Tab-separated table of C-alpha atoms in Angstrom:
chain	number	residue	atom	x	y	z
G	131	UNK	CA	26.643	-7.489	-25.511
G	132	UNK	CA	26.678	-3.744	-25.054
G	133	UNK	CA	27.367	-2.279	-21.624
G	134	UNK	CA	27.001	1.367	-20.629
G	135	UNK	CA	28.200	3.454	-17.669
G	136	UNK	CA	25.168	4.447	-15.589
G	137	UNK	CA	25.332	8.104	-16.540
G	138	UNK	CA	25.588	7.335	-20.256
G	139	UNK	CA	22.653	4.969	-19.889
G	140	UNK	CA	20.527	7.581	-18.127
G	141	UNK	CA	21.460	10.204	-20.719
G	142	UNK	CA	20.359	7.828	-23.442
G	143	UNK	CA	17.050	7.074	-21.759
G	144	UNK	CA	16.327	10.745	-21.131
G	145	UNK	CA	17.232	11.698	-24.694
G	146	UNK	CA	14.837	9.202	-26.272
G	147	UNK	CA	12.116	8.459	-23.755
G	148	UNK	CA	10.354	11.816	-23.864
G	149	UNK	CA	9.239	10.741	-27.351
G	150	UNK	CA	8.835	6.979	-26.882
G	151	UNK	CA	7.625	6.658	-23.247
G	152	UNK	CA	9.046	3.146	-22.911
G	153	UNK	CA	10.111	3.435	-19.266
G	154	UNK	CA	8.021	3.934	-16.167
G	155	UNK	CA	9.209	7.279	-14.678
G	156	UNK	CA	11.655	6.698	-11.845
G	157	UNK	CA	12.859	9.563	-9.637
G	158	UNK	CA	16.430	8.906	-8.563
G	159	UNK	CA	17.287	6.524	-11.416
G	160	UNK	CA	20.778	8.006	-11.794
G	161	UNK	CA	21.662	7.649	-8.139
G	162	UNK	CA	20.310	4.095	-7.977
G	163	UNK	CA	22.220	2.943	-11.046
G	164	UNK	CA	25.390	4.604	-9.804
G	165	UNK	CA	25.103	2.643	-6.553
G	166	UNK	CA	24.377	-0.616	-8.327
G	167	UNK	CA	27.248	-0.182	-10.786
G	168	UNK	CA	29.635	0.613	-7.931
G	169	UNK	CA	28.496	-2.492	-6.035
G	170	UNK	CA	29.013	-4.652	-9.130
G	171	UNK	CA	32.526	-3.275	-9.665
G	172	UNK	CA	33.398	-4.043	-6.049
G	173	UNK	CA	31.953	-7.543	-6.294
G	174	UNK	CA	33.818	-8.355	-9.523
G	175	UNK	CA	36.957	-6.177	-9.599
G	176	UNK	CA	38.856	-8.438	-12.022
G	177	UNK	CA	37.546	-8.051	-15.596
G	178	UNK	CA	38.646	-11.598	-16.374
G	179	UNK	CA	36.348	-12.977	-13.689
G	180	UNK	CA	33.233	-10.993	-14.485
G	181	UNK	CA	29.963	-12.839	-15.222
G	182	UNK	CA	28.365	-12.974	-18.682
G	183	UNK	CA	25.995	-10.002	-18.316
G	184	UNK	CA	28.300	-7.744	-16.320
G	185	UNK	CA	27.256	-4.111	-16.778
G	186	UNK	CA	24.492	-4.914	-19.274
G	187	UNK	CA	21.481	-2.645	-18.668
G	188	UNK	CA	18.161	-4.473	-18.822
G	189	UNK	CA	14.645	-3.074	-19.076
G	190	UNK	CA	12.141	-5.057	-17.020
G	191	UNK	CA	8.414	-5.218	-17.783
G	192	UNK	CA	6.423	-3.675	-14.962
G	193	UNK	CA	4.665	-6.857	-13.934
G	194	UNK	CA	7.961	-8.330	-12.688
G	195	UNK	CA	8.825	-7.681	-9.043
G	196	UNK	CA	12.218	-6.035	-8.555
G	197	UNK	CA	13.497	-5.199	-5.077
G	198	UNK	CA	13.695	-1.431	-4.653
G	199	UNK	CA	11.262	-0.619	-7.484
G	200	UNK	CA	7.459	-0.548	-7.161
G	201	UNK	CA	5.344	-2.795	-9.386
G	202	UNK	CA	2.296	-1.013	-10.799
G	203	UNK	CA	1.501	-3.299	-13.755
G	204	UNK	CA	0.353	-0.340	-15.842
G	205	UNK	CA	-2.593	0.129	-13.501
G	206	UNK	CA	-3.999	2.610	-11.002
G	207	UNK	CA	-4.190	-0.084	-8.300
G	208	UNK	CA	-1.932	0.926	-5.372
G	209	UNK	CA	1.572	-0.480	-5.748
G	210	UNK	CA	1.529	-1.733	-2.168
G	211	UNK	CA	-1.449	-3.972	-3.001
G	212	UNK	CA	0.509	-5.561	-5.850
G	213	UNK	CA	3.819	-5.898	-3.977
G	214	UNK	CA	5.624	-9.222	-3.729
G	215	UNK	CA	9.074	-10.806	-3.429
G	216	UNK	CA	11.629	-10.238	-6.143
G	217	UNK	CA	11.295	-12.554	-9.142
G	218	UNK	CA	13.949	-15.244	-9.341
G	219	UNK	CA	14.689	-14.160	-12.914
G	220	UNK	CA	15.879	-10.829	-11.469
G	221	UNK	CA	18.043	-12.740	-8.986
G	222	UNK	CA	19.594	-14.527	-11.966
G	223	UNK	CA	20.147	-11.308	-13.912
G	224	UNK	CA	21.792	-9.579	-10.989
G	225	UNK	CA	23.949	-12.618	-10.176
G	226	UNK	CA	25.134	-12.456	-13.801
G	227	UNK	CA	26.158	-8.805	-13.360
G	228	UNK	CA	23.277	-7.128	-15.161
G	229	UNK	CA	21.921	-3.725	-14.127
G	230	UNK	CA	18.168	-3.162	-13.995
G	231	UNK	CA	17.827	-0.009	-16.101
G	232	UNK	CA	14.251	0.434	-14.905
G	233	UNK	CA	10.696	-0.769	-15.253
G	234	UNK	CA	9.249	-0.720	-18.758
G	235	UNK	CA	5.656	0.138	-19.607
G	236	UNK	CA	3.090	-2.648	-19.922
G	237	UNK	CA	-0.515	-2.735	-20.996
G	238	UNK	CA	-2.655	-2.780	-17.862
G	239	UNK	CA	-1.986	-6.083	-16.078
G	240	UNK	CA	-0.444	-7.378	-19.327
G	241	UNK	CA	-3.886	-7.623	-20.940
G	242	UNK	CA	-4.892	-5.225	-23.767
G	243	UNK	CA	-5.481	-1.718	-22.377
G	244	UNK	CA	-2.457	0.159	-23.793
G	245	UNK	CA	0.099	2.178	-21.878
G	246	UNK	CA	1.620	5.449	-23.156
G	247	UNK	CA	4.456	3.861	-25.164
G	248	UNK	CA	4.818	4.869	-28.805
G	249	UNK	CA	6.468	3.118	-31.717
G	250	UNK	CA	10.060	4.408	-32.121
G	251	UNK	CA	9.712	4.212	-35.908
G	252	UNK	CA	6.632	6.459	-35.952
G	253	UNK	CA	5.136	7.771	-32.696
G	254	UNK	CA	1.675	7.849	-34.263
G	255	UNK	CA	1.640	4.044	-34.368
G	256	UNK	CA	1.335	1.453	-31.621
G	257	UNK	CA	4.456	-0.413	-30.463
G	258	UNK	CA	2.263	-3.462	-29.818
G	259	UNK	CA	1.577	-5.003	-26.456
G	260	UNK	CA	1.474	-5.959	-23.794
G	261	UNK	CA	5.304	-5.810	-23.565
G	262	UNK	CA	5.246	-2.450	-25.328
G	263	UNK	CA	7.864	-0.644	-23.271
G	264	UNK	CA	10.404	-3.456	-23.411
G	265	UNK	CA	10.249	-3.768	-27.208
G	266	UNK	CA	10.338	-0.001	-27.749
G	267	UNK	CA	13.219	0.514	-25.306
G	268	UNK	CA	15.379	-1.911	-27.296
G	269	UNK	CA	14.237	-0.538	-30.660
G	270	UNK	CA	15.057	3.034	-29.616
G	271	UNK	CA	18.558	2.009	-28.515
G	272	UNK	CA	17.981	2.782	-24.849
G	273	UNK	CA	18.920	-0.711	-23.647
G	274	UNK	CA	20.400	-3.755	-25.416
G	275	UNK	CA	18.219	-6.240	-23.557
G	276	UNK	CA	14.720	-6.221	-22.068
G	277	UNK	CA	12.414	-8.634	-20.286
G	278	UNK	CA	8.867	-9.158	-21.517
G	279	UNK	CA	6.114	-11.713	-21.138
G	280	UNK	CA	3.794	-13.311	-23.642
G	281	UNK	CA	0.367	-14.739	-22.969
G	282	UNK	CA	-0.773	-14.840	-26.612
G	283	UNK	CA	1.147	-12.277	-28.692
G	284	UNK	CA	2.634	-9.933	-26.118
G	285	UNK	CA	6.275	-10.282	-27.201
G	286	UNK	CA	6.496	-11.502	-30.778
G	287	UNK	CA	3.988	-8.909	-32.051
G	288	UNK	CA	5.714	-5.866	-30.460
G	289	UNK	CA	9.079	-7.238	-31.601
G	290	UNK	CA	7.730	-7.236	-35.166
G	291	UNK	CA	6.120	-3.803	-34.866
G	292	UNK	CA	9.292	-2.283	-33.402
G	293	UNK	CA	11.801	-4.088	-35.630
G	294	UNK	CA	13.719	-6.019	-32.960
G	295	UNK	CA	14.288	-9.665	-32.071
G	296	UNK	CA	11.907	-11.308	-29.620
G	297	UNK	CA	12.428	-14.693	-27.989
G	298	UNK	CA	9.565	-16.528	-26.290
G	299	UNK	CA	11.000	-19.719	-24.802
G	300	UNK	CA	9.160	-22.949	-24.163
G	301	UNK	CA	6.458	-22.310	-21.571
G	302	UNK	CA	8.016	-22.418	-18.100
G	303	UNK	CA	11.641	-22.456	-19.275
G	304	UNK	CA	12.256	-19.119	-17.489
G	305	UNK	CA	10.765	-19.174	-13.973
G	306	UNK	CA	7.701	-16.938	-13.621
G	307	UNK	CA	7.614	-16.642	-9.832
G	308	UNK	CA	7.482	-12.993	-8.820
G	309	UNK	CA	5.662	-12.109	-12.065
G	310	UNK	CA	2.034	-10.928	-11.876
G	311	UNK	CA	0.162	-13.501	-13.969
G	312	UNK	CA	-2.371	-12.997	-16.717
G	313	UNK	CA	-3.208	-16.600	-17.645
G	314	UNK	CA	-0.609	-18.989	-16.178
G	315	UNK	CA	-1.364	-21.753	-18.700
G	316	UNK	CA	0.071	-19.491	-21.404
G	317	UNK	CA	2.185	-16.851	-19.614
G	318	UNK	CA	5.836	-17.081	-20.667
G	319	UNK	CA	8.775	-14.858	-19.737
G	320	UNK	CA	11.019	-13.900	-22.659
G	321	UNK	CA	13.597	-11.493	-24.044
G	322	UNK	CA	14.017	-8.639	-26.520
G	323	UNK	CA	17.351	-7.745	-28.135
G	324	UNK	CA	18.560	-5.897	-31.234
G	325	UNK	CA	19.755	-9.138	-32.856
G	326	UNK	CA	20.022	-12.853	-32.200
G	327	UNK	CA	23.674	-12.667	-31.111
G	328	UNK	CA	22.622	-10.754	-27.986
G	329	UNK	CA	20.071	-13.356	-26.945
G	330	UNK	CA	22.164	-16.435	-26.219
G	331	UNK	CA	24.144	-15.094	-23.211
G	332	UNK	CA	20.930	-13.888	-21.560
G	333	UNK	CA	19.043	-17.093	-22.417
G	334	UNK	CA	21.857	-19.081	-20.848
G	335	UNK	CA	21.467	-17.089	-17.636
G	336	UNK	CA	17.677	-17.111	-17.443
G	337	UNK	CA	16.516	-20.431	-18.899
G	338	UNK	CA	16.567	-23.556	-16.762
G	339	UNK	CA	19.119	-26.205	-17.820
G	340	UNK	CA	20.434	-24.251	-20.812
G	341	UNK	CA	22.733	-26.300	-23.068
G	342	UNK	CA	24.045	-24.213	-25.985
G	343	UNK	CA	23.922	-25.797	-29.423
G	344	UNK	CA	26.783	-25.458	-31.918
G	345	UNK	CA	26.391	-22.924	-34.713
G	346	UNK	CA	23.788	-24.141	-37.190
G	347	UNK	CA	21.643	-25.866	-34.589
G	348	UNK	CA	22.518	-29.493	-35.284
G	349	UNK	CA	24.895	-31.416	-33.049
G	350	UNK	CA	27.996	-31.603	-35.179
G	351	UNK	CA	25.951	-31.145	-38.345
G	352	UNK	CA	25.635	-27.447	-39.158
G	353	UNK	CA	22.673	-28.369	-41.373
G	354	UNK	CA	19.897	-26.010	-42.356
G	355	UNK	CA	16.554	-26.602	-40.627
G	356	UNK	CA	13.562	-27.892	-42.544
G	357	UNK	CA	11.042	-25.026	-42.617
G	358	UNK	CA	7.285	-25.457	-42.846
G	359	UNK	CA	4.739	-22.912	-44.033
G	360	UNK	CA	1.395	-23.646	-42.321
G	361	UNK	CA	-1.396	-23.621	-44.886
G	362	UNK	CA	-5.070	-23.109	-44.160
G	363	UNK	CA	-7.248	-20.499	-42.446
G	364	UNK	CA	-4.535	-19.472	-39.992
G	365	UNK	CA	-2.289	-17.971	-42.665
G	366	UNK	CA	-5.286	-16.252	-44.239
G	367	UNK	CA	-5.415	-13.968	-41.168
G	368	UNK	CA	-2.370	-12.037	-42.445
G	369	UNK	CA	-3.107	-8.800	-44.293
G	370	UNK	CA	-2.336	-8.653	-48.002
G	371	UNK	CA	0.890	-6.700	-47.598
G	372	UNK	CA	2.192	-8.971	-44.850
G	373	UNK	CA	1.216	-12.077	-46.814
G	374	UNK	CA	3.031	-10.833	-49.928
G	375	UNK	CA	6.126	-9.945	-47.883
G	376	UNK	CA	6.021	-13.373	-46.242
G	377	UNK	CA	5.964	-15.132	-49.599
G	378	UNK	CA	9.024	-13.114	-50.607
G	379	UNK	CA	10.750	-14.113	-47.357
G	380	UNK	CA	9.931	-17.770	-48.025
G	381	UNK	CA	11.365	-17.493	-51.534
G	382	UNK	CA	14.561	-15.895	-50.247
G	383	UNK	CA	15.019	-18.599	-47.627
G	384	UNK	CA	14.467	-21.326	-50.223
G	385	UNK	CA	16.933	-19.635	-52.598
G	386	UNK	CA	19.458	-19.567	-49.754
G	387	UNK	CA	19.222	-23.341	-49.406
G	388	UNK	CA	16.649	-23.797	-46.633
G	389	UNK	CA	14.311	-26.733	-47.337
G	390	UNK	CA	10.735	-25.385	-47.320
G	391	UNK	CA	7.535	-27.415	-47.156
G	392	UNK	CA	3.880	-26.377	-47.116
G	393	UNK	CA	1.970	-28.267	-44.465
G	394	UNK	CA	-1.628	-27.839	-43.195
G	395	UNK	CA	-1.777	-26.521	-39.626
G	396	UNK	CA	-3.747	-29.035	-37.544
G	397	UNK	CA	-7.072	-28.334	-35.841
G	398	UNK	CA	-10.063	-26.123	-36.565
G	399	UNK	CA	-8.517	-22.684	-36.228
G	400	UNK	CA	-11.669	-20.812	-35.197
G	401	UNK	CA	-12.356	-23.413	-32.490
G	402	UNK	CA	-8.763	-23.077	-31.268
G	403	UNK	CA	-9.231	-19.311	-30.914
G	404	UNK	CA	-12.426	-19.784	-28.947
G	405	UNK	CA	-10.896	-22.343	-26.589
G	406	UNK	CA	-7.891	-20.109	-25.963
G	407	UNK	CA	-10.234	-17.293	-24.951
G	408	UNK	CA	-11.999	-19.562	-22.454
G	409	UNK	CA	-8.710	-20.530	-20.781
G	410	UNK	CA	-7.367	-16.993	-20.828
G	411	UNK	CA	-10.464	-15.275	-19.433
G	412	UNK	CA	-11.098	-17.958	-16.783
G	413	UNK	CA	-7.528	-17.719	-15.452
G	414	UNK	CA	-7.433	-13.911	-15.664
G	415	UNK	CA	-10.542	-13.714	-13.475
G	416	UNK	CA	-8.915	-15.936	-10.883
G	417	UNK	CA	-5.658	-13.973	-10.956
G	418	UNK	CA	-7.699	-10.896	-9.991
G	419	UNK	CA	-10.087	-12.649	-7.585
G	420	UNK	CA	-8.801	-10.614	-4.621
G	421	UNK	CA	-7.814	-7.334	-6.298
G	422	UNK	CA	-10.841	-6.795	-8.532
G	423	UNK	CA	-13.522	-6.775	-5.784
G	424	UNK	CA	-11.465	-4.212	-3.828
G	425	UNK	CA	-10.137	-2.014	-6.633
G	426	UNK	CA	-12.436	-2.748	-9.576
G	427	UNK	CA	-13.326	0.931	-10.040
G	428	UNK	CA	-9.638	1.625	-10.738
G	429	UNK	CA	-9.427	-0.910	-13.589
G	430	UNK	CA	-9.730	0.226	-17.185
G	431	UNK	CA	-12.842	-1.030	-18.925
G	432	UNK	CA	-10.955	-3.227	-21.423
G	433	UNK	CA	-9.413	-5.188	-18.570
G	434	UNK	CA	-12.510	-5.202	-16.373
G	435	UNK	CA	-14.700	-6.564	-19.194
G	436	UNK	CA	-12.384	-9.534	-19.718
G	437	UNK	CA	-12.355	-10.283	-15.993
G	438	UNK	CA	-16.156	-10.211	-15.905
G	439	UNK	CA	-16.256	-12.588	-18.866
G	440	UNK	CA	-13.921	-14.942	-17.046
G	441	UNK	CA	-16.075	-14.951	-13.926
G	442	UNK	CA	-19.002	-16.280	-15.987
G	443	UNK	CA	-17.067	-19.298	-17.304
G	444	UNK	CA	-17.693	-22.479	-15.331
G	445	UNK	CA	-14.967	-24.945	-14.416
G	446	UNK	CA	-16.151	-27.713	-16.747
G	447	UNK	CA	-15.983	-25.415	-19.793
G	448	UNK	CA	-12.483	-24.419	-18.696
G	449	UNK	CA	-11.414	-28.040	-18.145
G	450	UNK	CA	-12.756	-28.997	-21.582
G	451	UNK	CA	-10.774	-26.155	-23.179
G	452	UNK	CA	-7.621	-27.380	-21.433
G	453	UNK	CA	-8.165	-30.879	-22.823
G	454	UNK	CA	-8.582	-29.425	-26.326
G	455	UNK	CA	-5.365	-27.445	-25.825
G	456	UNK	CA	-3.510	-30.643	-24.914
G	457	UNK	CA	-4.847	-32.420	-27.989
G	458	UNK	CA	-3.788	-29.547	-30.258
G	459	UNK	CA	-0.290	-29.549	-28.774
G	460	UNK	CA	0.015	-33.303	-29.300
G	461	UNK	CA	-1.212	-33.062	-32.913
G	462	UNK	CA	1.249	-30.275	-33.628
G	463	UNK	CA	4.135	-32.416	-32.409
G	464	UNK	CA	2.871	-35.394	-34.401
G	465	UNK	CA	2.719	-33.363	-37.615
G	466	UNK	CA	6.249	-32.079	-37.067
G	467	UNK	CA	7.445	-35.658	-36.572
G	468	UNK	CA	5.570	-37.020	-39.597
G	469	UNK	CA	6.665	-34.241	-41.953
G	470	UNK	CA	10.232	-33.919	-40.673
G	471	UNK	CA	9.686	-30.275	-39.691
G	472	UNK	CA	12.286	-28.402	-37.652
G	473	UNK	CA	10.675	-24.948	-37.683
G	474	UNK	CA	7.339	-23.488	-38.669
G	475	UNK	CA	7.718	-20.040	-40.233
G	476	UNK	CA	4.923	-17.468	-40.425
G	477	UNK	CA	4.354	-13.718	-40.392
G	478	UNK	CA	4.961	-12.471	-36.850
G	479	UNK	CA	1.928	-10.174	-37.038
G	480	UNK	CA	-0.981	-9.558	-39.368
G	481	UNK	CA	0.851	-6.541	-40.826
G	482	UNK	CA	2.880	-3.497	-39.748
G	483	UNK	CA	1.983	-1.596	-36.577
G	484	UNK	CA	-1.479	-0.017	-36.920
G	485	UNK	CA	-1.874	3.732	-36.661
G	486	UNK	CA	-3.152	5.015	-33.333
G	487	UNK	CA	-2.490	4.233	-29.687
G	488	UNK	CA	-5.909	2.968	-28.581
G	489	UNK	CA	-5.102	-0.643	-29.480
G	490	UNK	CA	-1.988	-2.818	-29.283
G	491	UNK	CA	-2.838	-4.644	-32.515
G	492	UNK	CA	-3.920	-8.172	-33.383
G	493	UNK	CA	-2.188	-11.157	-31.735
G	494	UNK	CA	-3.794	-13.837	-33.924
G	495	UNK	CA	-0.588	-14.883	-35.747
G	496	UNK	CA	1.000	-15.780	-32.407
G	497	UNK	CA	-1.996	-17.628	-30.985
G	498	UNK	CA	-1.409	-21.290	-32.020
G	499	UNK	CA	2.177	-21.290	-30.795
G	500	UNK	CA	1.332	-19.689	-27.461
G	501	UNK	CA	-1.486	-22.184	-26.957
G	502	UNK	CA	0.962	-25.023	-27.611
G	503	UNK	CA	3.600	-23.516	-25.302
G	504	UNK	CA	6.393	-23.932	-27.869
G	505	UNK	CA	9.441	-21.655	-28.324
G	506	UNK	CA	9.259	-18.823	-30.847
G	507	UNK	CA	11.923	-16.522	-32.273
G	508	UNK	CA	10.650	-13.301	-33.856
G	509	UNK	CA	13.005	-11.713	-36.387
G	510	UNK	CA	12.885	-8.366	-38.226
G	511	UNK	CA	12.012	-9.031	-41.859
G	512	UNK	CA	12.074	-5.836	-43.897
G	513	UNK	CA	9.635	-2.966	-44.038
G	514	UNK	CA	6.127	-2.266	-45.237
G	515	UNK	CA	5.272	0.387	-47.820
G	516	UNK	CA	4.878	2.928	-45.006
G	517	UNK	CA	8.455	2.136	-43.823
G	518	UNK	CA	7.307	0.422	-40.625
G	519	UNK	CA	8.957	-2.909	-39.775
G	520	UNK	CA	7.641	-6.350	-40.577
G	521	UNK	CA	8.584	-9.545	-38.794
G	522	UNK	CA	8.928	-13.280	-39.312
G	523	UNK	CA	8.412	-15.813	-36.531
G	524	UNK	CA	10.224	-19.142	-36.350
G	525	UNK	CA	8.600	-21.808	-34.197
G	526	UNK	CA	10.366	-24.901	-32.835
G	527	UNK	CA	9.101	-27.904	-30.919
G	528	UNK	CA	8.820	-27.723	-27.130
G	529	UNK	CA	12.212	-27.857	-25.440
G	530	UNK	CA	14.195	-27.079	-28.604
G	531	UNK	CA	14.990	-23.519	-27.491
G	532	UNK	CA	18.763	-23.934	-27.841
G	533	UNK	CA	18.495	-25.267	-31.361
G	534	UNK	CA	16.059	-22.473	-32.307
G	535	UNK	CA	18.537	-19.789	-31.214
G	536	UNK	CA	21.401	-21.603	-32.952
G	537	UNK	CA	19.472	-21.567	-36.220
G	538	UNK	CA	18.379	-17.958	-35.772
G	539	UNK	CA	21.483	-16.133	-37.088
G	540	UNK	CA	21.394	-17.995	-40.417
G	541	UNK	CA	17.764	-17.050	-40.980
G	542	UNK	CA	18.396	-13.517	-39.731
G	543	UNK	CA	21.212	-13.136	-42.276
G	544	UNK	CA	18.865	-13.995	-45.154
G	545	UNK	CA	16.187	-11.623	-43.872
G	546	UNK	CA	18.577	-8.707	-43.623
G	547	UNK	CA	18.970	-8.081	-39.875
G	548	UNK	CA	17.415	-5.576	-37.490
G	549	UNK	CA	15.408	-2.508	-38.477
G	550	UNK	CA	16.795	0.722	-37.015
G	551	UNK	CA	14.304	3.558	-36.479
G	552	UNK	CA	14.257	5.980	-39.408
């Protein structure tokens, strides 16, 4: 994975970020990174003994606590009110030799009110959200690795819009302590990188009990995974251009020798959406139970409205939604077992990044997989007619993160690799 001397890194950020606005401004970034790089060199003077992420600069979403950097969560709430101990994922990164390049922009409290980040491919279009800054920082070549979080579509959608790889592990696989929550039932820490090859070293550092799979994803097999296209109302949510591109991607994968099946996605999709909203809003309101009464006038209306909705949901409605979520997750696993499915494949977003910066786009294509808590790999998959990137998401069963990343390069090769900004 790419490393960069601190001054080269800062030059790169300064050269690109005045247009993209992926990073939270940080006075003294150069001096801090110089100190951290010097400390790392003193700690690991022998190149042969350096850890796997030595010198790798990492962007960190600004809901993750990092010692020495304030956490503002894209909000006007005072940083001291949001302060907390450093996240253990940052401990792991630093123990592996990584350098925290800086905090990356998030939608307010990782909900939907956008930050200032722009799409590196066209600054008039959204980069997606809520992990907007992390995806854009990787897409613009400022850092080779970035940390994001996904509640519903907060990583895989911006990865698609920005033309980079996004990895959302199984829920809870990367510890989320020290991360300001949105809805803990769904919140998942993940990674952005330019390609799948850059993900495995970082996943091995950050994910609990990581056991790398051999190339090809099957123990000693090297076989191609069985891919499933989910039929029904879910897939109908994709826009015409994205749906046509997806069918072309499916054809190319089949022509390359991947077994492809068309399988109905279980459950009433509209009911699943409604139940997800109940869980999300209820938990969001409780996350902000102390901050919102004190600082509510500082919240943006998009965030405040969702908190108010969550305060009106009673516990029994929430508990019922959780039971429905569990049943959906169990049915999804059962279908994969019955049909011999290794990976579901779908469009990563409803289409290319929408024009304008007032919205982060539609997360609906990510919703079933986030509800189920299963691992997802988002891959660049060509471009739309307006030259903006499109993405494909590959979805494995819970706990099969290693196999998902082992299968990723073969699928990535068929799709054509990452999309550099034009």
